[in-house]
mmCIF file with all atom_site columns, C-alpha atoms and ligand atoms in Angstrom:
data_model
loop_
_atom_site.group_PDB
_atom_site.id
_atom_site.type_symbol
_atom_site.label_atom_id
_atom_site.label_alt_id
_atom_site.label_comp_id
_atom_site.label_asym_id
_atom_site.label_entity_id
_atom_site.label_seq_id
_atom_site.pdbx_PDB_ins_code
_atom_site.Cartn_x
_atom_site.Cartn_y
_atom_site.Cartn_z
_atom_site.occupancy
_atom_site.B_iso_or_equiv
_atom_site.pdbx_formal_charge
_atom_site.auth_seq_id
_atom_site.auth_comp_id
_atom_site.auth_asym_id
_atom_site.auth_atom_id
_atom_site.pdbx_PDB_model_num
ATOM   1  C  CA  . MET A 1 1  ? 0.000   0.000   0.000  1.00 68.00 ? 1  MET A CA  1
ATOM   2  C  CA  . LYS A 1 2  ? 1.365   3.455   -0.945 1.00 70.00 ? 2  LYS A CA  1
ATOM   3  C  CA  . PRO A 1 3  ? 1.675   6.031   1.874  1.00 70.00 ? 3  PRO A CA  1
ATOM   4  C  CA  . MET A 1 4  ? -1.101  8.218   0.456  1.00 72.00 ? 4  MET A CA  1
ATOM   5  C  CA  . THR A 1 5  ? -3.466  5.274   0.147  1.00 69.00 ? 5  THR A CA  1
ATOM   6  C  CA  . ALA A 1 6  ? -2.733  4.266   3.712  1.00 66.00 ? 6  ALA A CA  1
ATOM   7  C  CA  . THR A 1 7  ? -3.501  7.781   4.925  1.00 64.00 ? 7  THR A CA  1
ATOM   8  C  CA  . ILE A 1 8  ? -6.824  7.836   3.110  1.00 56.00 ? 8  ILE A CA  1
ATOM   9  C  CA  . ALA A 1 9  ? -7.691  4.415   4.493  1.00 62.00 ? 9  ALA A CA  1
ATOM   10 C  CA  . LEU A 1 10 ? -6.963  5.613   8.032  1.00 59.00 ? 10 LEU A CA  1
ATOM   11 C  CA  . ILE A 1 11 ? -9.102  8.723   7.584  1.00 54.00 ? 11 ILE A CA  1
ATOM   12 C  CA  . THR A 1 12 ? -11.939 6.629   6.211  1.00 53.00 ? 12 THR A CA  1
ATOM   13 C  CA  . LEU A 1 13 ? -11.697 4.282   9.172  1.00 53.00 ? 13 LEU A CA  1
ATOM   14 C  CA  . ALA A 1 14 ? -11.675 7.162   11.663 1.00 52.00 ? 14 ALA A CA  1
ATOM   15 C  CA  . ALA A 1 15 ? -14.613 8.873   9.966  1.00 48.00 ? 15 ALA A CA  1
ATOM   16 C  CA  . SER A 1 16 ? -16.863 5.820   9.883  1.00 48.00 ? 16 SER A CA  1
ATOM   17 C  CA  . SER A 1 17 ? -19.758 5.912   12.310 1.00 50.00 ? 17 SER A CA  1
ATOM   18 C  CA  . ALA A 1 18 ? -18.641 2.913   14.309 1.00 55.00 ? 18 ALA A CA  1
ATOM   19 C  CA  . ALA A 1 19 ? -16.197 3.444   17.141 1.00 71.00 ? 19 ALA A CA  1
ATOM   20 C  CA  . PHE A 1 20 ? -14.752 0.027   16.426 1.00 86.00 ? 20 PHE A CA  1
ATOM   21 C  CA  . ALA A 1 21 ? -12.998 -1.430  13.429 1.00 84.00 ? 21 ALA A CA  1
ATOM   22 C  CA  . ALA A 1 22 ? -15.500 -4.253  13.069 1.00 88.00 ? 22 ALA A CA  1
ATOM   23 C  CA  . ASP A 1 23 ? -19.256 -4.450  13.395 1.00 93.00 ? 23 ASP A CA  1
ATOM   24 C  CA  . PHE A 1 24 ? -21.289 -6.660  15.713 1.00 95.00 ? 24 PHE A CA  1
ATOM   25 C  CA  . THR A 1 25 ? -21.834 -9.492  13.259 1.00 96.00 ? 25 THR A CA  1
ATOM   26 C  CA  . THR A 1 26 ? -18.144 -9.618  12.364 1.00 96.00 ? 26 THR A CA  1
ATOM   27 C  CA  . LEU A 1 27 ? -17.068 -9.649  15.996 1.00 96.00 ? 27 LEU A CA  1
ATOM   28 C  CA  . ASP A 1 28 ? -19.596 -12.337 16.931 1.00 97.00 ? 28 ASP A CA  1
ATOM   29 C  CA  . VAL A 1 29 ? -17.422 -15.020 15.372 1.00 97.00 ? 29 VAL A CA  1
ATOM   30 C  CA  . ASP A 1 30 ? -19.417 -17.997 16.672 1.00 98.00 ? 30 ASP A CA  1
ATOM   31 C  CA  . GLY A 1 31 ? -22.766 -16.391 15.781 1.00 98.00 ? 31 GLY A CA  1
ATOM   32 C  CA  . SER A 1 32 ? -24.103 -16.726 19.339 1.00 98.00 ? 32 SER A CA  1
ATOM   33 C  CA  . GLY A 1 33 ? -25.761 -13.306 19.179 1.00 98.00 ? 33 GLY A CA  1
ATOM   34 C  CA  . ALA A 1 34 ? -23.388 -11.877 21.775 1.00 98.00 ? 34 ALA A CA  1
ATOM   35 C  CA  . ILE A 1 35 ? -19.746 -10.835 21.861 1.00 98.00 ? 35 ILE A CA  1
ATOM   36 C  CA  . SER A 1 36 ? -17.709 -12.721 24.421 1.00 98.00 ? 36 SER A CA  1
ATOM   37 C  CA  . VAL A 1 37 ? -14.504 -11.417 26.009 1.00 97.00 ? 37 VAL A CA  1
ATOM   38 C  CA  . GLN A 1 38 ? -12.557 -13.669 23.648 1.00 97.00 ? 38 GLN A CA  1
ATOM   39 C  CA  . GLU A 1 39 ? -14.374 -12.285 20.622 1.00 97.00 ? 39 GLU A CA  1
ATOM   40 C  CA  . ALA A 1 40 ? -13.952 -8.690  21.833 1.00 97.00 ? 40 ALA A CA  1
ATOM   41 C  CA  . ALA A 1 41 ? -10.203 -9.248  22.046 1.00 96.00 ? 41 ALA A CA  1
ATOM   42 C  CA  . ALA A 1 42 ? -10.117 -8.966  18.237 1.00 95.00 ? 42 ALA A CA  1
ATOM   43 C  CA  . ASP A 1 43 ? -10.788 -5.244  18.602 1.00 95.00 ? 43 ASP A CA  1
ATOM   44 C  CA  . ALA A 1 44 ? -8.451  -3.376  20.960 1.00 94.00 ? 44 ALA A CA  1
ATOM   45 C  CA  . ALA A 1 45 ? -10.834 -0.450  21.494 1.00 93.00 ? 45 ALA A CA  1
ATOM   46 C  CA  . LEU A 1 46 ? -13.733 -2.754  22.249 1.00 95.00 ? 46 LEU A CA  1
ATOM   47 C  CA  . ALA A 1 47 ? -11.689 -4.934  24.591 1.00 95.00 ? 47 ALA A CA  1
ATOM   48 C  CA  . GLU A 1 48 ? -10.685 -1.818  26.498 1.00 95.00 ? 48 GLU A CA  1
ATOM   49 C  CA  . GLN A 1 49 ? -14.303 -0.752  27.034 1.00 95.00 ? 49 GLN A CA  1
ATOM   50 C  CA  . PHE A 1 50 ? -15.740 -4.220  27.435 1.00 96.00 ? 50 PHE A CA  1
ATOM   51 C  CA  . GLU A 1 51 ? -16.520 -4.045  31.155 1.00 96.00 ? 51 GLU A CA  1
ATOM   52 C  CA  . GLN A 1 52 ? -18.170 -0.630  30.847 1.00 96.00 ? 52 GLN A CA  1
ATOM   53 C  CA  . LEU A 1 53 ? -20.281 -1.766  27.917 1.00 96.00 ? 53 LEU A CA  1
ATOM   54 C  CA  . ASP A 1 54 ? -21.395 -4.999  29.575 1.00 97.00 ? 54 ASP A CA  1
ATOM   55 C  CA  . SER A 1 55 ? -24.067 -3.193  31.564 1.00 97.00 ? 55 SER A CA  1
ATOM   56 C  CA  . ASP A 1 56 ? -25.773 -6.357  32.838 1.00 97.00 ? 56 ASP A CA  1
ATOM   57 C  CA  . GLY A 1 57 ? -22.430 -7.867  33.770 1.00 98.00 ? 57 GLY A CA  1
ATOM   58 C  CA  . ASN A 1 58 ? -23.045 -11.256 32.156 1.00 98.00 ? 58 ASN A CA  1
ATOM   59 C  CA  . GLY A 1 59 ? -19.612 -11.309 30.540 1.00 98.00 ? 59 GLY A CA  1
ATOM   60 C  CA  . GLU A 1 60 ? -20.953 -10.885 27.008 1.00 98.00 ? 60 GLU A CA  1
ATOM   61 C  CA  . LEU A 1 61 ? -22.035 -7.906  24.946 1.00 98.00 ? 61 LEU A CA  1
ATOM   62 C  CA  . SER A 1 62 ? -25.490 -8.133  23.439 1.00 98.00 ? 62 SER A CA  1
ATOM   63 C  CA  . GLN A 1 63 ? -26.347 -6.202  20.287 1.00 97.00 ? 63 GLN A CA  1
ATOM   64 C  CA  . ALA A 1 64 ? -28.009 -3.540  22.466 1.00 96.00 ? 64 ALA A CA  1
ATOM   65 C  CA  . GLU A 1 65 ? -24.971 -3.188  24.704 1.00 97.00 ? 65 GLU A CA  1
ATOM   66 C  CA  . PHE A 1 66 ? -22.702 -2.980  21.666 1.00 95.00 ? 66 PHE A CA  1
ATOM   67 C  CA  . ASP A 1 67 ? -24.940 -0.372  20.017 1.00 93.00 ? 67 ASP A CA  1
ATOM   68 C  CA  . LYS A 1 68 ? -24.563 1.966   22.995 1.00 89.00 ? 68 LYS A CA  1
ATOM   69 C  CA  . ALA A 1 69 ? -20.886 2.253   22.154 1.00 81.00 ? 69 ALA A CA  1
ATOM   70 C  CA  . GLN A 1 70 ? -21.424 3.324   18.546 1.00 72.00 ? 70 GLN A CA  1
HETATM 71 CA CA1 . CA  B 2 .  ? -20.330 -14.885 20.191 1.00 94.78 ? 1  CA  B CA1 1
HETATM 72 CA CA1 . CA  B 2 .  ? -24.062 -8.180  28.758 1.00 94.78 ? 2  CA  B CA1 1
#
């Protein structure tokens, strides 16, 4: 990737509505309908906020909990 292309890609990523690099469906690797700690580890920003986002404290992020972070 050329430097200019990389810069544009970074800007595009930063400007996208989602706070995280991947969306819920992508992060929910096993398709359980929730993001586990292990699945959240794929996204550094999400892993960092995981405990705050898990408002019911069940150790997984539901779609609703994930959406609050967007
Ligand atoms: Ca899952
Ligand atoms: Ca939860």
